GROMACS .gro file of C-alpha atoms in nm:
model
  424
    1MET     CA    1  -8.798  -8.391  -6.752
    2SER     CA    2  -9.084  -8.143  -6.735
    3LYS     CA    3  -9.385  -8.154  -6.976
    4GLU     CA    4  -9.271  -7.790  -7.084
    5ALA     CA    5  -8.938  -7.925  -7.180
    6ARG     CA    6  -9.065  -8.215  -7.368
    7GLU     CA    7  -9.296  -7.978  -7.549
    8VAL     CA    8  -8.978  -7.765  -7.653
    9LEU     CA    9  -8.780  -8.073  -7.764
   10ASN     CA   10  -9.070  -8.230  -7.966
   11SER     CA   11  -9.161  -7.894  -8.156
   12THR     CA   12  -9.076  -7.825  -8.494
   13GLU     CA   13  -9.255  -7.506  -8.497
   14SER     CA   14  -9.251  -7.165  -8.285
   15LEU     CA   15  -9.424  -7.191  -7.962
   16GLU     CA   16  -9.524  -7.020  -7.657
   17LEU     CA   17  -9.498  -7.135  -7.285
   18ASP     CA   18  -9.624  -6.994  -6.963
   19LEU     CA   19  -9.378  -7.049  -6.687
   20LYS     CA   20  -9.592  -6.916  -6.386
   21GLY     CA   21  -9.543  -7.076  -6.054
   22PHE     CA   22  -9.181  -7.190  -6.160
   23THR     CA   23  -8.940  -7.197  -5.863
   24TYR     CA   24  -8.550  -7.147  -5.929
   25ASN     CA   25  -8.474  -7.535  -5.936
   26GLN     CA   26  -8.771  -7.567  -6.163
   27ALA     CA   27  -8.652  -7.292  -6.399
   28LYS     CA   28  -8.300  -7.425  -6.410
   29GLU     CA   29  -8.396  -7.777  -6.489
   30PHE     CA   30  -8.627  -7.681  -6.755
   31VAL     CA   31  -8.387  -7.459  -6.921
   32GLU     CA   32  -8.110  -7.735  -6.948
   33SER     CA   33  -8.337  -8.001  -7.043
   34ALA     CA   34  -8.492  -7.798  -7.316
   35PHE     CA   35  -8.223  -7.593  -7.458
   36GLU     CA   36  -7.873  -7.750  -7.361
   37ASP     CA   37  -7.879  -8.013  -7.654
   38ASP     CA   38  -7.831  -7.915  -8.002
   39ARG     CA   39  -8.083  -8.000  -8.252
   40THR     CA   40  -8.159  -8.012  -8.640
   41LEU     CA   41  -8.429  -7.813  -8.763
   42GLU     CA   42  -8.567  -7.741  -9.138
   43GLU     CA   43  -8.656  -7.401  -8.999
   44MET     CA   44  -8.564  -7.211  -8.719
   45ILE     CA   45  -8.822  -7.185  -8.445
   46ARG     CA   46  -8.870  -6.930  -8.162
   47VAL     CA   47  -8.971  -7.046  -7.805
   48THR     CA   48  -9.127  -6.760  -7.638
   49LEU     CA   49  -9.132  -6.793  -7.240
   50ILE     CA   50  -9.370  -6.594  -7.034
   51VAL     CA   51  -9.156  -6.503  -6.723
   52GLY     CA   52  -9.356  -6.216  -6.564
   53ALA     CA   53  -9.653  -6.002  -6.565
   54GLY     CA   54  -9.820  -5.660  -6.445
   55LYS     CA   55  -9.970  -5.592  -6.124
   56GLU     CA   56 -10.281  -5.808  -6.174
   57LYS     CA   57 -10.103  -6.141  -6.241
   58ARG     CA   58  -9.766  -6.037  -6.082
   59GLN     CA   59  -9.811  -6.272  -5.794
   60LYS     CA   60  -9.820  -6.594  -6.021
   61TYR     CA   61  -9.436  -6.528  -6.125
   62ASP     CA   62  -9.141  -6.515  -5.900
   63GLN     CA   63  -8.981  -6.159  -5.923
   64ASP     CA   64  -8.654  -6.330  -6.005
   65LEU     CA   65  -8.794  -6.564  -6.283
   66ALA     CA   66  -8.670  -6.376  -6.560
   67LYS     CA   67  -8.309  -6.347  -6.412
   68TRP     CA   68  -8.310  -6.718  -6.343
   69VAL     CA   69  -8.402  -6.806  -6.706
   70ARG     CA   70  -8.166  -6.568  -6.857
   71GLN     CA   71  -7.894  -6.679  -6.618
   72GLY     CA   72  -7.932  -7.046  -6.705
   73LEU     CA   73  -7.923  -6.981  -7.076
   74LYS     CA   74  -7.600  -6.797  -7.032
   75GLU     CA   75  -7.454  -7.088  -6.836
   76ILE     CA   76  -7.505  -7.341  -7.111
   77GLY     CA   77  -7.367  -7.114  -7.366
   78TYR     CA   78  -7.650  -6.895  -7.515
   79GLU     CA   79  -7.572  -6.529  -7.577
   80GLU     CA   80  -7.816  -6.237  -7.507
   81ASN     CA   81  -7.888  -6.056  -7.840
   82ASN     CA   82  -8.167  -5.802  -7.832
   83GLY     CA   83  -8.151  -5.794  -8.228
   84ALA     CA   84  -8.206  -6.174  -8.244
   85SER     CA   85  -8.471  -6.309  -8.490
   86CYS     CA   86  -8.603  -6.624  -8.618
   87ALA     CA   87  -8.313  -6.733  -8.828
   88PHE     CA   88  -8.052  -6.980  -8.823
   89ALA     CA   89  -7.782  -6.696  -8.817
   90CYS     CA   90  -7.929  -6.633  -8.449
   91GLN     CA   91  -7.940  -6.983  -8.325
   92GLY     CA   92  -7.810  -7.008  -7.981
   93THR     CA   93  -7.925  -6.674  -7.882
   94PHE     CA   94  -8.209  -6.522  -7.668
   95LYS     CA   95  -8.363  -6.179  -7.606
   96TYR     CA   96  -8.581  -6.019  -7.318
   97GLN     CA   97  -8.899  -5.806  -7.402
   98HIS     CA   98  -9.126  -5.625  -7.188
   99ASP     CA   99  -9.454  -5.578  -7.385
  100THR     CA  100  -9.638  -5.294  -7.207
  101GLY     CA  101  -9.944  -5.352  -7.430
  102LYS     CA  102 -10.014  -5.693  -7.281
  103ASN     CA  103  -9.818  -5.617  -6.957
  104LEU     CA  104  -9.614  -5.938  -6.986
  105MET     CA  105  -9.240  -6.020  -6.952
  106TYR     CA  106  -9.109  -6.243  -7.235
  107VAL     CA  107  -8.775  -6.430  -7.296
  108HIS     CA  108  -8.757  -6.534  -7.653
  109VAL     CA  109  -8.520  -6.827  -7.720
  110PHE     CA  110  -8.376  -6.914  -8.045
  111PRO     CA  111  -8.261  -7.271  -7.979
  112ARG     CA  112  -7.906  -7.385  -8.053
  113ALA     CA  113  -7.960  -7.583  -8.392
  114ILE     CA  114  -7.816  -7.652  -8.765
  115GLN     CA  115  -8.026  -7.631  -9.072
  116ASN     CA  116  -8.142  -7.986  -9.193
  117HIS     CA  117  -8.243  -7.898  -9.570
  118LYS     CA  118  -8.587  -8.062  -9.669
  119LYS     CA  119  -8.520  -8.371  -9.877
  120SER     CA  120  -8.670  -8.462 -10.212
  121GLU     CA  121  -8.880  -8.789 -10.251
  122ASN     CA  122  -8.549  -8.920 -10.441
  123ASP     CA  123  -8.315  -8.850 -10.153
  124ASP     CA  124  -8.180  -9.135  -9.939
  125GLU     CA  125  -8.330  -9.121  -9.593
  126ASN     CA  126  -8.114  -9.369  -9.448
  127GLU     CA  127  -7.949  -9.318  -9.106
  128ASN     CA  128  -7.579  -9.404  -9.074
  129ALA     CA  129  -7.488  -9.660  -8.799
  130LYS     CA  130  -7.423  -9.411  -8.565
  131GLY     CA  131  -7.786  -9.337  -8.492
  132GLY     CA  132  -7.993  -9.027  -8.392
  133GLU     CA  133  -8.066  -8.709  -8.566
  134LEU     CA  134  -7.732  -8.557  -8.516
  135PHE     CA  135  -7.561  -8.865  -8.657
  136THR     CA  136  -7.776  -8.851  -8.983
  137ASP     CA  137  -7.602  -8.837  -9.309
  138ASP     CA  138  -7.699  -8.580  -9.570
  139GLY     CA  139  -7.830  -8.281  -9.337
  140GLY     CA  140  -7.705  -8.027  -9.590
  141HIS     CA  141  -7.349  -8.078  -9.476
  142GLY     CA  142  -7.187  -8.271  -9.778
  143SER     CA  143  -7.063  -8.599  -9.638
  144TYR     CA  144  -7.059  -8.485  -9.280
  145ASN     CA  145  -7.333  -8.579  -9.026
  146ALA     CA  146  -7.470  -8.314  -8.804
  147ALA     CA  147  -7.240  -8.375  -8.515
  148GLU     CA  148  -6.929  -8.365  -8.721
  149TRP     CA  149  -7.049  -8.030  -8.876
  150LEU     CA  150  -7.100  -7.877  -8.548
  151CYS     CA  151  -6.737  -7.956  -8.453
  152ILE     CA  152  -6.627  -7.820  -8.793
  153VAL     CA  153  -6.809  -7.485  -8.786
  154SER     CA  154  -6.818  -7.393  -8.417
  155SER     CA  155  -6.589  -7.136  -8.261
  156LEU     CA  156  -6.308  -7.265  -8.048
  157ASP     CA  157  -6.468  -7.177  -7.728
  158THR     CA  158  -6.801  -7.352  -7.799
  159PHE     CA  159  -6.588  -7.651  -7.932
  160ARG     CA  160  -6.408  -7.686  -7.619
  161LYS     CA  161  -6.743  -7.699  -7.413
  162MET     CA  162  -6.885  -7.940  -7.672
  163ILE     CA  163  -6.586  -8.167  -7.599
  164GLN     CA  164  -6.664  -8.179  -7.229
  165LYS     CA  165  -7.002  -8.264  -7.271
  166LYS     CA  166  -7.027  -8.467  -7.588
  167MET     CA  167  -6.687  -8.627  -7.602
  168PRO     CA  168  -6.569  -8.732  -7.262
  169ALA     CA  169  -6.378  -9.038  -7.358
  170TRP     CA  170  -6.039  -9.047  -7.509
  171LEU     CA  171  -6.138  -9.265  -7.790
  172GLN     CA  172  -6.427  -9.022  -7.895
  173LYS     CA  173  -6.170  -8.737  -7.887
  174ARG     CA  174  -5.940  -8.923  -8.115
  175ARG     CA  175  -6.200  -9.016  -8.352
  176CYS     CA  176  -6.309  -8.640  -8.369
  177MET     CA  177  -5.937  -8.529  -8.427
  178GLN     CA  178  -5.884  -8.781  -8.706
  179MET     CA  179  -6.213  -8.628  -8.872
  180LEU     CA  180  -6.082  -8.287  -8.841
  181LYS     CA  181  -5.754  -8.379  -8.978
  182GLY     CA  182  -5.918  -8.498  -9.291
  183CYS     CA  183  -6.094  -8.169  -9.319
  184ILE     CA  184  -5.770  -7.975  -9.309
  185GLU     CA  185  -5.643  -8.192  -9.596
  186LYS     CA  186  -5.955  -8.122  -9.799
  187VAL     CA  187  -5.912  -7.767  -9.736
  188ALA     CA  188  -5.572  -7.775  -9.854
  189GLU     CA  189  -5.661  -7.984 -10.175
  190GLY     CA  190  -5.936  -7.712 -10.234
  191GLU     CA  191  -5.681  -7.430 -10.221
  192ARG     CA  192  -5.445  -7.621 -10.435
  193LYS     CA  193  -5.724  -7.672 -10.705
  194MET     CA  194  -5.797  -7.289 -10.670
  195MET     CA  195  -5.442  -7.222 -10.757
  196ALA     CA  196  -5.481  -7.439 -11.045
  197MET     CA  197  -5.816  -7.286 -11.163
  198LYS     CA  198  -5.982  -7.592 -11.104
  199ALA     CA  199  -6.335  -7.630 -10.945
  200MET     CA  200  -6.376  -7.760 -10.577
  201ASP     CA  201  -6.587  -8.051 -10.505
  202GLU     CA  202  -6.891  -8.009 -10.265
  203ASP     CA  203  -6.712  -8.092  -9.931
  204GLU     CA  204  -6.395  -7.878 -10.028
  205GLN     CA  205  -6.606  -7.577 -10.109
  206LYS     CA  206  -6.825  -7.590  -9.777
  207LEU     CA  207  -6.498  -7.652  -9.569
  208TYR     CA  208  -6.330  -7.374  -9.735
  209THR     CA  209  -6.604  -7.123  -9.676
  210GLU     CA  210  -6.738  -7.243  -9.332
  211ALA     CA  211  -6.496  -7.440  -9.122
  212VAL     CA  212  -6.352  -7.257  -8.820
  213ASP     CA  213  -6.007  -7.290  -8.644
  214LEU     CA  214  -5.962  -7.648  -8.756
  215ALA     CA  215  -5.588  -7.651  -8.677
  216ASP     CA  216  -5.650  -7.510  -8.303
  217LYS     CA  217  -5.936  -7.774  -8.254
  218VAL     CA  218  -5.668  -8.046  -8.359
  219LYS     CA  219  -5.407  -7.897  -8.129
  220PHE     CA  220  -5.653  -7.861  -7.828
  221LEU     CA  221  -5.784  -8.233  -7.875
  222THR     CA  222  -5.421  -8.355  -7.884
  223GLU     CA  223  -5.362  -8.174  -7.559
  224GLU     CA  224  -5.689  -8.323  -7.392
  225MET     CA  225  -5.603  -8.663  -7.514
  226LYS     CA  226  -5.232  -8.649  -7.372
  227LYS     CA  227  -5.385  -8.537  -7.039
  228MET     CA  228  -5.612  -8.829  -7.004
  229VAL     CA  229  -5.334  -9.092  -7.093
  230GLU     CA  230  -5.092  -8.896  -6.835
  231THR     CA  231  -5.379  -8.921  -6.551
  232GLY     CA  232  -5.487  -9.277  -6.657
  233LYS     CA  233  -5.832  -9.197  -6.775
  234LEU     CA  234  -5.872  -9.479  -7.016
  235THR     CA  235  -6.115  -9.753  -7.058
  236SER     CA  236  -6.018 -10.106  -7.106
  237LYS     CA  237  -6.053 -10.071  -7.502
  238GLU     CA  238  -5.867  -9.752  -7.503
  239LYS     CA  239  -5.588  -9.892  -7.297
  240GLU     CA  240  -5.521 -10.143  -7.536
  241ILE     CA  241  -5.522  -9.903  -7.829
  242VAL     CA  242  -5.257  -9.693  -7.654
  243LEU     CA  243  -5.052 -10.005  -7.568
  244ALA     CA  244  -5.067 -10.125  -7.945
  245GLN     CA  245  -4.946  -9.777  -8.050
  246ILE     CA  246  -4.669  -9.799  -7.805
  247ALA     CA  247  -4.580 -10.150  -7.933
  248GLU     CA  248  -4.580 -10.027  -8.295
  249LYS     CA  249  -4.345  -9.749  -8.214
  250MET     CA  250  -4.107  -9.969  -8.035
  251GLU     CA  251  -4.094 -10.204  -8.328
  252ILE     CA  252  -3.999  -9.920  -8.567
  253VAL     CA  253  -3.726  -9.798  -8.322
  254LYS     CA  254  -3.583 -10.135  -8.278
  255ALA     CA  255  -3.574 -10.203  -8.653
  256GLU     CA  256  -3.384  -9.852  -8.691
  257LEU     CA  257  -3.137  -9.946  -8.412
  258GLU     CA  258  -3.057 -10.274  -8.587
  259GLY     CA  259  -3.010 -10.099  -8.919
  260ASP     CA  260  -2.634 -10.100  -9.069
  261SER     CA  261  -2.637  -9.749  -9.178
  262VAL     CA  262  -2.727  -9.597  -8.820
  263THR     CA  263  -2.461  -9.347  -8.689
  264ASP     CA  264  -2.363  -9.334  -8.329
  265LYS     CA  265  -2.557  -8.986  -8.279
  266LYS     CA  266  -2.866  -9.143  -8.426
  267LYS     CA  267  -2.802  -9.456  -8.221
  268GLU     CA  268  -2.789  -9.250  -7.917
  269LYS     CA  269  -3.112  -9.081  -7.994
  270LEU     CA  270  -3.308  -9.390  -8.089
  271GLN     CA  271  -3.192  -9.562  -7.765
  272ARG     CA  272  -3.350  -9.257  -7.561
  273GLN     CA  273  -3.675  -9.307  -7.749
  274GLU     CA  274  -3.668  -9.683  -7.687
  275THR     CA  275  -3.624  -9.619  -7.313
  276ALA     CA  276  -3.895  -9.354  -7.295
  277LEU     CA  277  -4.130  -9.583  -7.473
  278LYS     CA  278  -4.039  -9.879  -7.251
  279ASN     CA  279  -4.133  -9.636  -6.938
  280ARG     CA  280  -4.451  -9.508  -7.107
  281LYS     CA  281  -4.570  -9.872  -7.174
  282GLU     CA  282  -4.512  -9.983  -6.805
  283LYS     CA  283  -4.701  -9.666  -6.685
  284ILE     CA  284  -5.005  -9.748  -6.926
  285SER     CA  285  -4.987 -10.130  -6.826
  286SER     CA  286  -5.035 -10.021  -6.460
  287ILE     CA  287  -5.347  -9.811  -6.536
  288LYS     CA  288  -5.689  -9.938  -6.386
  289PRO     CA  289  -5.934  -9.877  -6.661
  290TYR     CA  290  -6.237  -9.682  -6.588
  291LYS     CA  291  -6.586  -9.716  -6.699
  292LEU     CA  292  -6.762  -9.432  -6.881
  293SER     CA  293  -7.098  -9.352  -6.721
  294LEU     CA  294  -7.401  -9.284  -6.886
  295ASN     CA  295  -7.550  -8.932  -6.894
  296GLY     CA  296  -7.878  -8.960  -6.698
  297GLU     CA  297  -7.798  -9.312  -6.581
  298ALA     CA  298  -8.009  -9.269  -6.264
  299GLU     CA  299  -8.327  -9.192  -6.470
  300ILE     CA  300  -8.251  -9.474  -6.703
  301LYS     CA  301  -8.220  -9.706  -6.425
  302ILE     CA  302  -8.554  -9.609  -6.285
  303LEU     CA  303  -8.736  -9.667  -6.650
  304TYR     CA  304  -8.544 -10.003  -6.687
  305LYS     CA  305  -8.688 -10.103  -6.341
  306LYS     CA  306  -9.017 -10.042  -6.464
  307LEU     CA  307  -8.982 -10.159  -6.813
  308ILE     CA  308  -8.810 -10.503  -6.757
  309PRO     CA  309  -9.121 -10.644  -6.567
  310LEU     CA  310  -9.347 -10.524  -6.857
  311ASP     CA  311  -9.119 -10.682  -7.095
  312LYS     CA  312  -9.195 -11.013  -6.936
  313LEU     CA  313  -9.575 -10.950  -6.928
  314GLU     CA  314  -9.546 -10.851  -7.302
  315LYS     CA  315  -9.372 -11.185  -7.356
  316LYS     CA  316  -9.642 -11.361  -7.149
  317ALA     CA  317  -9.939 -11.211  -7.327
  318GLY     CA  318  -9.781 -11.306  -7.675
  319ALA     CA  319  -9.934 -11.225  -8.016
  320LYS     CA  320 -10.281 -11.117  -7.861
  321GLY     CA  321 -10.120 -10.863  -7.660
  322LEU     CA  322 -10.361 -10.661  -7.431
  323TRP     CA  323 -10.656 -10.885  -7.543
  324SER     CA  324 -10.471 -11.186  -7.416
  325SER     CA  325 -10.656 -11.398  -7.140
  326LYS     CA  326 -10.341 -11.482  -6.980
  327LEU     CA  327 -10.329 -11.125  -6.829
  328THR     CA  328 -10.514 -11.004  -6.523
  329THR     CA  329 -10.689 -10.669  -6.544
  330LEU     CA  330 -10.399 -10.507  -6.340
  331GLU     CA  331 -10.155 -10.639  -6.569
  332VAL     CA  332 -10.335 -10.520  -6.875
  333ALA     CA  333 -10.354 -10.177  -6.754
  334ALA     CA  334  -9.984 -10.162  -6.650
  335LEU     CA  335  -9.905 -10.267  -7.012
  336LYS     CA  336 -10.100  -9.973  -7.143
  337GLY     CA  337  -9.851  -9.740  -6.984
  338LYS     CA  338  -9.556  -9.925  -7.158
  339GLU     CA  339  -9.554  -9.724  -7.459
  340GLU     CA  340  -9.531  -9.390  -7.266
  341LEU     CA  341  -9.234  -9.536  -7.073
  342ASP     CA  342  -9.071  -9.645  -7.394
  343GLU     CA  343  -9.089  -9.282  -7.527
  344GLN     CA  344  -8.949  -9.146  -7.212
  345LEU     CA  345  -8.659  -9.403  -7.237
  346ASN     CA  346  -8.599  -9.324  -7.598
  347ILE     CA  347  -8.544  -8.942  -7.500
  348LEU     CA  348  -8.305  -9.020  -7.226
  349LEU     CA  349  -8.107  -9.269  -7.463
  350GLY     CA  350  -8.090  -8.980  -7.726
  351ALA     CA  351  -7.925  -8.746  -7.464
  352ALA     CA  352  -7.700  -9.032  -7.328
  353ARG     CA  353  -7.518  -9.122  -7.635
  354CYS     CA  354  -7.195  -8.946  -7.694
  355TRP     CA  355  -7.048  -8.808  -8.027
  356PHE     CA  356  -6.810  -9.020  -8.215
  357GLU     CA  357  -6.943  -9.320  -8.012
  358ASP     CA  358  -6.961  -9.650  -8.216
  359GLY     CA  359  -7.310  -9.805  -8.195
  360ASP     CA  360  -7.181 -10.109  -8.045
  361GLU     CA  361  -6.998  -9.936  -7.766
  362PHE     CA  362  -7.294  -9.746  -7.665
  363GLN     CA  363  -7.537 -10.058  -7.671
  364GLU     CA  364  -7.270 -10.218  -7.453
  365ARG     CA  365  -7.276  -9.953  -7.193
  366LEU     CA  366  -7.662  -9.986  -7.188
  367ASN     CA  367  -7.655 -10.358  -7.170
  368GLU     CA  368  -7.433 -10.333  -6.845
  369VAL     CA  369  -7.685 -10.082  -6.682
  370ARG     CA  370  -7.984 -10.301  -6.773
  371ASN     CA  371  -7.824 -10.615  -6.667
  372VAL     CA  372  -7.751 -10.470  -6.331
  373ILE     CA  373  -8.134 -10.378  -6.289
  374SER     CA  374  -8.233 -10.714  -6.441
  375THR     CA  375  -8.004 -10.898  -6.177
  376ARG     CA  376  -8.140 -10.699  -5.877
  377ILE     CA  377  -8.514 -10.761  -5.976
  378GLU     CA  378  -8.439 -11.148  -6.019
  379ARG     CA  379  -8.257 -11.165  -5.690
  380LYS     CA  380  -8.551 -10.967  -5.504
  381THR     CA  381  -8.813 -11.220  -5.683
  382GLU     CA  382  -8.608 -11.515  -5.572
  383ALA     CA  383  -8.574 -11.390  -5.201
  384LYS     CA  384  -8.936 -11.331  -5.186
  385SER     CA  385  -9.016 -11.666  -5.316
  386LYS     CA  386  -8.831 -11.867  -5.056
  387ALA     CA  387  -9.003 -11.987  -4.745
  388VAL     CA  388  -8.904 -11.869  -4.393
  389PRO     CA  389  -8.706 -12.173  -4.243
  390ASN     CA  390  -8.799 -12.331  -3.916
  391ASP     CA  391  -8.635 -12.588  -3.688
  392GLY     CA  392  -8.896 -12.848  -3.718
  393TRP     CA  393  -9.048 -12.778  -3.366
  394SER     CA  394  -9.164 -12.423  -3.426
  395THR     CA  395  -9.522 -12.340  -3.588
  396ILE     CA  396  -9.467 -12.380  -3.955
  397LYS     CA  397  -9.498 -12.054  -4.134
  398THR     CA  398  -9.545 -11.989  -4.470
  399THR     CA  399  -9.435 -11.706  -4.698
  400LYS     CA  400  -9.679 -11.584  -4.937
  401THR     CA  401  -9.495 -11.455  -5.278
  402LYS     CA  402  -9.547 -11.114  -5.323
  403LYS     CA  403  -9.640 -11.032  -5.681
  404THR     CA  404  -9.495 -10.743  -5.882
  405ASP     CA  405  -9.722 -10.427  -5.821
  406PHE     CA  406  -9.792 -10.328  -6.157
  407SER     CA  407 -10.004 -10.025  -6.044
  408LYS     CA  408  -9.704  -9.857  -5.915
  409LEU     CA  409  -9.545  -9.844  -6.250
  410LEU     CA  410  -9.803  -9.624  -6.375
  411LYS     CA  411  -9.793  -9.373  -6.083
  412LYS     CA  412  -9.470  -9.202  -6.060
  413LYS     CA  413  -9.283  -9.065  -6.383
  414PRO     CA  414  -8.919  -9.023  -6.365
  415ASN     CA  415  -8.744  -8.706  -6.409
  416THR     CA  416  -8.605  -8.746  -6.783
  417GLY     CA  417  -8.406  -8.443  -6.775
  418GLY     CA  418  -8.163  -8.233  -6.564
  419PHE     CA  419  -7.886  -7.995  -6.565
  420ASN     CA  420  -7.639  -8.263  -6.669
  421ALA     CA  421  -7.761  -8.315  -7.014
  422LEU     CA  422  -7.558  -8.141  -7.300
  423MET     CA  423  -7.498  -7.835  -7.436
  424ASP     CA  424  -7.538  -7.958  -7.757
   0.00000   0.00000   0.00000
């Protein structure tokens, strides 16, 4: 991830960035890293990008830079709106401007975001177990966290895109669907209260006035989940859940078949259902589960490769930390860079976690990746520590164990972004 993208992601105020010298790939990577993920903001911000200039400075900017930036924004779901302003109603839009006075070309971007109202000192600031800003309770959305609220109020087209990016797994789609069904019930309850001249509660009022296409979203999720089952795209946990559902339905059908009052016509229908369920069970049982990959996994692995040796150094240093006499000068220098690496990792992990993914599920995926890297490091260390074997007659050779070169950990920084992050 470029420093410009990090600056956008970390900013809570409007800012201006100069994109002089950006190539096509750099512009594409910057746009996706900086603007694809949704965020929560107390106040809308404007990100002003300088993408061109007049004769005197024209050579500093590629003549197609403005086109690349505008096209990149459109590809991640942004809309061009020449009347856009710094307001939440204009989130997810951008506009182009040629300032003839300064002789500069700008693209003003209003990031995709939802408003997180300022909290009073008495507000509960605890985050729920889902973690991260988008999973924080009480963001001005009643009992819904920011991710849930985006699913509730987004247009159907935007929702479809979010599903592909942020909820790739069957179980995540199922949890989202259950949440939306609950919203539909609350809207219906709110309407019943209106008919009875009773006041709605906070959730009912917000859902009644702001929810968009809830039934269509549930229908879309149902179809997507069915496709995943039919194509066998299930994790081990999801496979167990689907098989348990089938088993429960089979028990219900069996109980009805054994009932005394079942008619011949009903019995025939139940037998067809029983056969279909058995066939479905066999098909699901034969599925080979897949593993849900981490978004940005390659970059996360690079950071783990650097951080695991530093974690061991930190343990070696003990309570004295950088002042420990157990550390060499080079090891102390390496540990000084650990904080920055941790920050880069946290940014990547924030983008890697899916919506409606349980905290334990996400941690399990992280542990698998970290364990792979840790095992590789251990094997490499063991291989280097072994002496070269000899036949007893040859000149004895010794192999000097090569220590970890901590200086390399400080040189190359990984690219913590990419066009594969969310739209969110």
